[in-house]
Short mmCIF file of C-alpha atoms in Angstrom, two decimals:
data_model
loop_
_atom_site.label_atom_id
_atom_site.label_comp_id
_atom_site.label_asym_id
_atom_site.label_seq_id
_atom_site.Cartn_x
_atom_site.Cartn_y
_atom_site.Cartn_z
CA MET P 1 35.28 46.77 60.66
CA VAL P 2 38.10 44.31 59.94
CA ALA P 3 39.05 43.90 56.32
CA ALA P 4 38.95 40.40 54.85
CA LEU P 5 41.12 38.68 52.29
CA ALA P 6 39.20 36.19 50.21
CA ILE P 7 40.87 32.79 49.88
CA PRO P 8 39.98 30.91 46.68
CA ALA P 9 38.63 27.55 47.76
CA GLY P 10 40.65 25.72 45.14
CA MET P 11 43.87 26.96 46.75
CA LEU P 12 43.02 25.49 50.11
CA ALA P 13 45.04 22.50 51.17
CA GLN P 14 43.30 19.44 52.56
CA ASP P 15 43.52 20.92 56.06
CA THR P 16 44.46 24.61 56.28
CA PRO P 17 44.71 27.02 59.24
CA ILE P 18 42.32 29.97 59.05
CA SER P 19 43.87 33.40 59.50
CA SER P 20 42.08 36.46 60.85
CA SER P 21 42.24 38.00 57.36
CA SER P 22 39.94 35.22 56.08
CA VAL P 23 37.13 36.33 58.41
CA HIS P 24 35.13 39.43 57.50
CA ILE P 25 33.82 41.28 60.56
CA ASP P 26 31.23 44.01 59.98
CA LEU P 27 29.37 45.25 63.04
CA GLY P 28 27.47 47.87 61.07
CA LYS P 29 27.30 51.61 60.82
CA ASP P 30 26.97 53.48 64.14
CA SER P 31 27.46 50.21 66.05
CA PRO P 32 27.70 50.67 69.85
CA VAL P 33 30.50 48.06 69.91
CA VAL P 34 33.76 48.08 67.96
CA VAL P 35 36.44 45.46 67.39
CA VAL P 36 39.61 45.98 69.42
CA ASP P 37 41.26 42.68 68.48
CA SER P 38 40.49 39.32 66.88
CA THR P 39 42.30 35.99 66.78
CA THR P 40 41.43 32.75 65.01
CA GLY P 41 43.53 30.47 67.20
CA GLU P 42 43.28 26.83 66.12
CA SER P 43 40.60 27.47 63.47
CA ARG P 44 40.94 25.27 60.39
CA ALA P 45 39.24 24.66 57.05
CA THR P 46 39.14 21.12 55.68
CA SER P 47 38.27 20.25 52.11
CA THR P 48 35.86 17.33 51.68
CA GLY P 49 35.52 17.44 47.92
CA SER P 50 32.58 19.65 47.09
CA ALA P 51 32.45 21.33 50.49
CA LEU P 52 34.61 22.95 53.13
CA VAL P 53 34.25 22.09 56.80
CA ILE P 54 35.18 25.16 58.83
CA ASP P 55 36.11 24.56 62.48
CA LEU P 56 36.01 28.08 63.87
CA HIS P 57 37.65 28.78 67.24
CA MET P 58 37.80 32.52 67.23
CA SER P 59 38.00 35.17 69.93
CA LEU P 60 36.90 38.77 69.53
CA LEU P 61 37.71 41.59 71.90
CA LEU P 62 35.02 44.27 71.64
CA ARG P 63 34.61 47.69 73.26
CA ASN P 64 31.38 49.31 74.41
CA THR P 65 31.43 52.73 72.74
CA SER P 66 27.91 53.70 73.85
CA SER P 67 26.88 55.70 76.91
CA LYS P 68 24.89 52.76 78.38
CA ARG P 69 25.71 49.46 80.04
CA ILE P 70 25.44 46.41 77.79
CA ARG P 71 23.42 43.50 79.17
CA SER P 72 23.55 41.06 76.25
CA LEU P 73 24.76 40.70 72.70
CA LYS P 74 24.21 38.42 69.71
CA LEU P 75 26.38 37.94 66.61
CA GLY P 76 25.52 36.19 63.37
CA VAL P 77 28.25 33.95 61.92
CA VAL P 78 27.80 33.03 58.26
CA ALA P 79 29.88 30.90 55.89
CA GLN P 80 27.09 30.52 53.33
CA GLU P 81 23.49 31.76 53.56
CA VAL P 82 21.82 28.93 51.63
CA ALA P 83 24.02 25.92 52.40
CA VAL P 84 22.93 23.44 55.06
CA GLY P 85 25.00 24.13 58.16
CA GLY P 86 26.25 27.34 56.61
CA LYS P 87 25.40 29.75 59.41
CA GLY P 88 25.08 30.03 63.16
CA SER P 89 25.05 32.59 65.94
CA VAL P 90 26.73 33.44 69.23
CA ALA P 91 24.84 35.06 72.10
CA GLN P 92 26.08 36.32 75.46
CA PRO P 93 23.50 37.00 78.19
CA GLY P 94 24.22 38.14 81.73
CA MET P 95 26.65 40.91 80.77
CA ASN P 96 27.27 44.14 82.66
CA VAL P 97 29.69 46.07 80.45
CA ALA P 98 30.11 49.75 81.32
CA PRO P 99 30.74 52.45 78.69
CA GLY P 100 34.33 52.27 77.47
CA GLU P 101 34.98 48.78 78.81
CA THR P 102 36.21 45.90 76.64
CA PHE P 103 34.88 42.36 76.74
CA PRO P 104 35.71 39.05 75.00
CA VAL P 105 33.33 37.12 72.75
CA PRO P 106 34.42 33.55 71.94
CA ILE P 107 33.14 31.97 68.72
CA ASP P 108 33.35 28.17 68.65
CA MET P 109 31.35 26.37 65.98
CA GLN P 110 31.53 24.23 62.88
CA LEU P 111 30.22 25.55 59.56
CA MET P 112 29.85 24.18 56.03
CA LYS P 113 30.59 26.08 52.84
CA PRO P 114 30.55 25.06 49.16
CA ALA P 115 34.16 24.57 48.04
CA GLN P 116 33.83 26.87 45.02
CA ALA P 117 32.11 29.76 46.83
CA ALA P 118 33.88 33.09 46.43
CA GLY P 119 34.54 35.70 49.08
CA PRO P 120 35.76 35.42 52.68
CA LEU P 121 35.46 32.10 54.46
CA VAL P 122 33.26 33.54 57.21
CA ASP P 123 31.27 36.74 57.79
CA VAL P 124 30.60 37.95 61.34
CA LYS P 125 27.81 40.50 61.75
CA LEU P 126 26.07 42.16 64.67
CA ALA P 127 22.56 40.81 65.22
CA GLY P 128 21.86 43.04 68.20
CA VAL P 129 22.88 44.60 71.50
CA LEU P 130 20.57 45.05 74.50
CA PHE P 131 21.24 47.78 77.06
CA ASP P 132 20.37 48.06 80.74
CA ASP P 133 17.33 50.24 79.99
CA LEU P 134 16.04 47.50 77.62
CA SER P 135 16.72 49.63 74.55
CA PHE P 136 18.06 47.68 71.57
CA PHE P 137 20.43 48.31 68.69
CA GLY P 138 20.62 46.00 65.71
CA PRO P 139 18.84 44.68 62.62
CA ASP P 140 17.59 41.34 64.00
CA LEU P 141 14.15 41.70 65.61
CA ASN P 142 14.17 38.07 66.72
CA ALA P 143 17.42 38.79 68.57
CA GLN P 144 15.70 41.74 70.23
CA ARG P 145 12.96 39.47 71.58
CA VAL P 146 15.39 36.80 72.80
CA LEU P 147 17.81 39.23 74.45
CA THR P 148 14.96 41.18 76.06
CA ALA P 149 13.46 37.99 77.49
CA TRP P 150 16.83 36.98 78.90
CA GLU P 151 17.26 40.36 80.56
CA ILE P 152 13.78 40.28 82.08
CA GLU P 153 14.58 36.85 83.53
CA ALA P 154 17.94 38.16 84.73
CA GLN P 155 16.36 41.16 86.47
CA ARG P 156 13.79 38.84 88.04
CA ASP P 157 16.39 36.42 89.40
CA ARG P 158 18.87 39.05 90.54
CA GLU P 159 16.08 40.75 92.48
CA TYR P 160 15.05 37.42 94.02
CA PHE P 161 18.55 36.72 95.36
CA ARG P 162 18.88 40.34 96.52
CA GLN P 163 15.69 39.93 98.54
CA VAL P 164 16.99 36.68 100.03
CA LEU P 165 20.19 38.46 101.06
CA ALA P 166 18.31 41.43 102.53
CA LYS P 167 15.88 39.22 104.46
CA SER P 168 18.08 36.31 105.57
CA GLY P 169 21.65 37.59 105.30
CA PRO P 170 24.67 35.73 103.90
CA GLU P 171 23.62 32.42 105.47
CA GLY P 172 20.18 32.59 103.88
CA LEU P 173 21.76 33.44 100.52
CA LYS P 174 24.15 30.50 100.87
CA LYS P 175 21.24 28.16 101.59
CA GLU P 176 19.32 29.37 98.53
CA ILE P 177 22.36 29.14 96.26
CA PHE P 178 23.07 25.60 97.45
CA ALA P 179 19.43 24.67 96.79
CA SER P 180 19.76 26.03 93.24
CA MET P 181 22.97 24.07 92.67
CA GLU P 182 21.27 20.90 93.88
CA ARG P 183 18.30 21.42 91.57
CA GLN P 184 20.68 21.93 88.67
CA ARG P 185 22.55 18.75 89.57
CA LEU P 186 19.43 16.60 89.95
CA ARG P 187 17.35 18.02 87.09
CA PRO P 188 16.30 15.10 84.86
CA GLN P 189 17.85 15.43 81.42
CA LEU P 190 16.43 14.44 78.06
CA GLU P 191 18.10 14.00 74.72
CA TRP P 192 16.04 14.96 71.70
CA ARG P 193 16.49 15.06 67.97
CA VAL P 194 14.46 16.16 64.97
CA PRO P 195 13.85 13.10 62.75
CA ARG P 196 15.49 13.33 59.34
CA GLY P 197 13.52 12.54 56.24
CA PRO P 198 10.04 10.97 56.40
CA ALA P 199 8.64 10.29 59.85
CA MET P 200 9.01 6.69 61.05
CA THR P 201 6.01 4.47 60.58
CA THR P 202 3.69 3.80 63.48
CA ALA P 203 4.63 0.13 63.15
CA ALA P 204 8.18 1.02 64.17
CA LEU P 205 7.14 3.41 66.94
CA GLY P 206 3.99 1.69 68.14
CA PRO P 207 0.35 2.81 67.87
CA GLU P 208 -0.15 6.53 67.30
CA ARG P 209 -2.58 8.44 69.51
CA LYS P 210 -3.78 11.99 70.03
CA GLU P 211 -2.40 13.07 73.40
CA GLN P 212 -4.08 16.05 75.09
CA PHE P 213 -1.99 18.69 76.82
CA ALA P 214 -2.50 19.55 80.45
CA PHE P 215 -1.62 23.19 81.14
CA VAL P 216 -0.12 25.07 84.07
CA GLN P 217 -1.80 28.49 84.13
CA PHE P 218 -0.03 31.54 85.57
CA PRO P 219 -2.27 34.21 87.15
CA ASP P 220 -0.37 37.14 85.63
CA SER P 221 0.18 35.65 82.16
CA PRO P 222 -1.21 37.89 79.37
CA VAL P 223 -1.93 34.80 77.24
CA SER P 224 -3.74 31.63 78.26
CA ALA P 225 -3.39 28.20 76.69
CA ALA P 226 -6.96 26.97 76.47
CA GLY P 227 -6.38 23.47 75.10
CA GLY P 228 -4.37 21.44 72.68
CA TYR P 229 -2.92 18.13 71.64
CA ALA P 230 -0.06 16.47 69.76
CA GLN P 231 0.30 13.17 67.93
CA VAL P 232 2.33 10.71 70.03
CA ALA P 233 3.78 7.33 69.10
CA GLY P 234 6.37 5.69 71.33
CA ASN P 235 9.06 8.28 71.99
CA GLN P 236 8.00 10.60 69.17
CA MET P 237 5.69 13.58 69.43
CA ARG P 238 4.70 15.71 66.48
CA SER P 239 2.30 18.27 65.01
CA PRO P 240 1.15 20.05 68.19
CA ARG P 241 -2.04 22.09 67.95
CA ILE P 242 -2.65 24.56 70.78
CA ASP P 243 -5.47 27.08 71.33
CA VAL P 244 -4.39 30.36 72.92
CA GLN P 245 -6.30 33.41 74.11
CA ASN P 246 -4.94 36.91 74.55
CA LEU P 247 -6.15 38.05 77.97
CA SER P 248 -4.58 41.49 77.65
CA GLY P 249 -5.68 44.70 76.00
CA LYS P 250 -2.65 44.78 73.69
CA PRO P 251 -2.00 42.87 70.46
CA VAL P 252 0.50 39.99 70.69
CA LYS P 253 2.94 38.97 67.94
CA TYR P 254 4.83 36.09 69.58
CA VAL P 255 3.95 33.29 72.01
CA GLU P 256 6.25 30.56 73.29
CA LEU P 257 5.31 27.50 75.34
CA GLY P 258 7.37 25.30 77.61
CA TRP P 259 6.69 21.62 76.98
CA LEU P 260 7.04 18.91 79.64
CA VAL P 261 6.63 15.19 79.02
CA ARG P 262 5.94 12.44 81.54
CA ASP P 263 7.29 8.88 81.26
CA GLU P 264 5.74 5.61 82.42
CA ASN P 265 7.31 6.06 85.87
CA GLY P 266 5.67 9.45 86.38
CA GLU P 267 8.94 11.38 85.98
CA GLN P 268 8.60 14.73 84.19
CA TYR P 269 11.17 16.21 81.84
CA MET P 270 11.56 19.50 80.02
CA ALA P 271 11.20 18.48 76.39
CA ALA P 272 11.37 21.77 74.50
CA SER P 273 10.58 25.43 74.31
CA LEU P 274 8.03 25.47 71.54
CA PRO P 275 7.74 28.62 69.44
CA ALA P 276 3.97 28.60 69.17
CA SER P 277 3.87 31.26 66.52
CA GLY P 278 5.42 32.14 63.21
CA PRO P 279 6.38 35.61 62.00
CA ASP P 280 2.87 36.15 60.66
CA LEU P 281 1.12 35.71 64.03
CA TYR P 282 -1.15 38.54 65.10
CA LEU P 283 -3.22 37.88 68.20
CA PRO P 284 -5.48 40.90 68.77
CA ALA P 285 -6.44 42.17 72.20
CA HIS P 286 -8.74 39.57 73.83
CA GLY P 287 -8.54 37.51 70.62
CA THR P 288 -8.05 33.76 70.19
CA ALA P 289 -6.04 31.67 67.75
CA GLN P 290 -4.84 28.14 67.15
CA VAL P 291 -1.08 27.88 66.83
CA LEU P 292 0.39 25.00 64.86
CA GLN P 293 3.81 23.39 64.49
CA ASP P 294 4.52 20.86 61.75
CA LYS P 295 7.49 19.46 63.62
CA ALA P 296 8.47 16.21 65.28
CA LEU P 297 10.80 15.35 68.17
CA ASP P 298 12.26 11.99 69.15
CA LEU P 299 13.00 11.85 72.89
CA SER P 300 15.43 9.61 74.75
CA ARG P 301 16.87 9.32 78.25
CA SER P 302 20.47 8.09 78.72
CA GLY P 303 20.41 6.77 75.17
CA ARG P 304 17.14 4.84 75.57
CA PRO P 305 13.86 5.90 73.91
CA LEU P 306 11.50 7.61 76.35
CA LYS P 307 7.97 6.24 76.33
CA ILE P 308 5.73 9.31 76.43
CA GLN P 309 2.75 8.93 78.78
CA GLY P 310 1.59 12.52 79.16
CA MET P 311 2.35 16.16 78.30
CA THR P 312 2.10 19.47 80.15
CA GLY P 313 2.45 22.92 78.65
CA PHE P 314 2.77 26.46 80.00
CA ILE P 315 3.20 29.91 78.51
CA SER P 316 6.91 30.72 78.82
CA GLN P 317 7.17 33.95 76.84
CA VAL P 318 4.95 36.58 75.22
CA GLN P 319 5.95 39.50 73.03
CA PHE P 320 3.50 42.33 72.37
CA SER P 321 3.29 44.22 69.10
CA ASP P 322 5.09 47.19 70.72
CA GLY P 323 8.14 44.96 71.38
CA LYS P 324 7.65 44.56 75.14
CA VAL P 325 8.17 41.05 76.50
CA TRP P 326 6.51 39.12 79.35
CA ALA P 327 8.15 36.17 81.14
CA PRO P 328 6.90 34.15 84.16
CA SER P 329 7.71 35.36 87.66
CA ARG P 330 9.58 33.32 90.30
CA ARG P 331 6.23 32.78 92.01
CA ASP P 332 4.77 31.40 88.76
CA LEU P 333 7.64 28.94 88.41
CA ASP P 334 7.39 27.73 92.02
CA ASP P 335 5.02 24.96 90.93
CA PRO P 336 6.68 21.70 92.17
CA ALA P 337 6.61 20.01 88.75
CA LEU P 338 8.09 23.04 87.00
CA ARG P 339 10.64 23.70 89.73
CA LYS P 340 12.05 20.20 89.41
CA ALA P 341 12.09 19.95 85.61
CA LEU P 342 12.89 23.44 84.34
CA PRO P 343 16.45 24.58 83.75
CA PRO P 344 17.51 27.70 85.65
CA SER P 345 17.81 30.95 83.76
CA ALA P 346 21.18 31.95 82.34
CA GLU P 347 21.40 34.56 85.11
CA GLU P 348 20.75 32.08 87.91
CA GLN P 349 23.45 29.83 86.47
CA ARG P 350 25.83 32.80 86.30
CA LEU P 351 25.17 33.76 89.93
CA THR P 352 25.66 30.21 91.20
CA ASP P 353 28.89 30.00 89.17
CA ILE P 354 30.14 33.19 90.83
CA TYR P 355 29.48 31.65 94.23
CA ARG P 356 31.13 28.36 93.22
CA THR P 357 34.26 29.87 91.69
CA LYS P 358 34.77 33.12 93.61
CA GLY P 359 32.95 32.60 96.89
CA PRO P 360 30.12 34.30 98.82
CA ALA P 361 31.79 37.72 99.10
CA ALA P 362 32.03 38.02 95.31
CA LEU P 363 28.38 37.06 94.88
CA ILE P 364 27.25 39.58 97.51
CA LEU P 365 29.28 42.29 95.77
CA GLU P 366 27.70 41.32 92.43
CA LEU P 367 24.17 41.52 93.85
CA LYS P 368 24.84 44.96 95.33
CA GLN P 369 25.88 46.44 91.99
#
């Protein structure tokens, strides 16, 4: 734990550097990571009348004090719990930190805080740590699901590139890495935003229609999307309704869908990962449910509104009531439409970055670990 010195907001100048003593770091009792050092660098707090704008550019150096390797970590960063823009988080996937090793965690974000709020400017807390055996430490169960899903994807993709290396040697690995880099370079990109305030009128967007989802079904998925639709007008889609069925013999507490949209030229884009369930979801073994989202997205491409002509969905993540997580296999994702539109996993990006920055020998050494 690092002690914090509270700075009364009224004493802040118009633009004031933030010292490490103004940030309260509490990683919790019995935490498997401890703070070795912290710096706030160019962090600043700016008064805007009734609020403070906190530009946080902080670096933590943490040590793994557990007996296991750390695969991923998430921190919560809070200036104010109830203020808009008052909190955020930092997550690091793709880690491989041995017991006793130190590792850096950069924190770069902007936060808002009421000017008269007492206490430290920022609180940093541990949301969770995931280990190489998929065990988890931390209070945030949502972080457990996210970090576990990332690690399952990482294990999947590391194993894929290991198999390529074993079967085709360094040249085959090079070919596959170059193909991944090219897909990342050519992947069509969308910009999206959540509309503020009341939804735009259909007169502004064009006629509204009920657009049915097409679904890509994966043979080994424990949950099937049986049907669904969303309201579409111009470049806006909202209020999706999707029927899902639990094909497994275990209860499910979380389902997430990938959401592709097609434009008038037939090009498909990854629009969103749609959490298809709230915290109260309970999908019993072999049960069915309709999952709802009262949300809207406005989509654009290179600054121009995207005219939505069709939608495709697929199950991208499932969490069972016992905490175990399912994610699609490489074979599942080999569908041509998905392969072109989907972003690579954080692990695949990390492995291609190792090849790009350190060369093939470093990547081969990484895959053999």
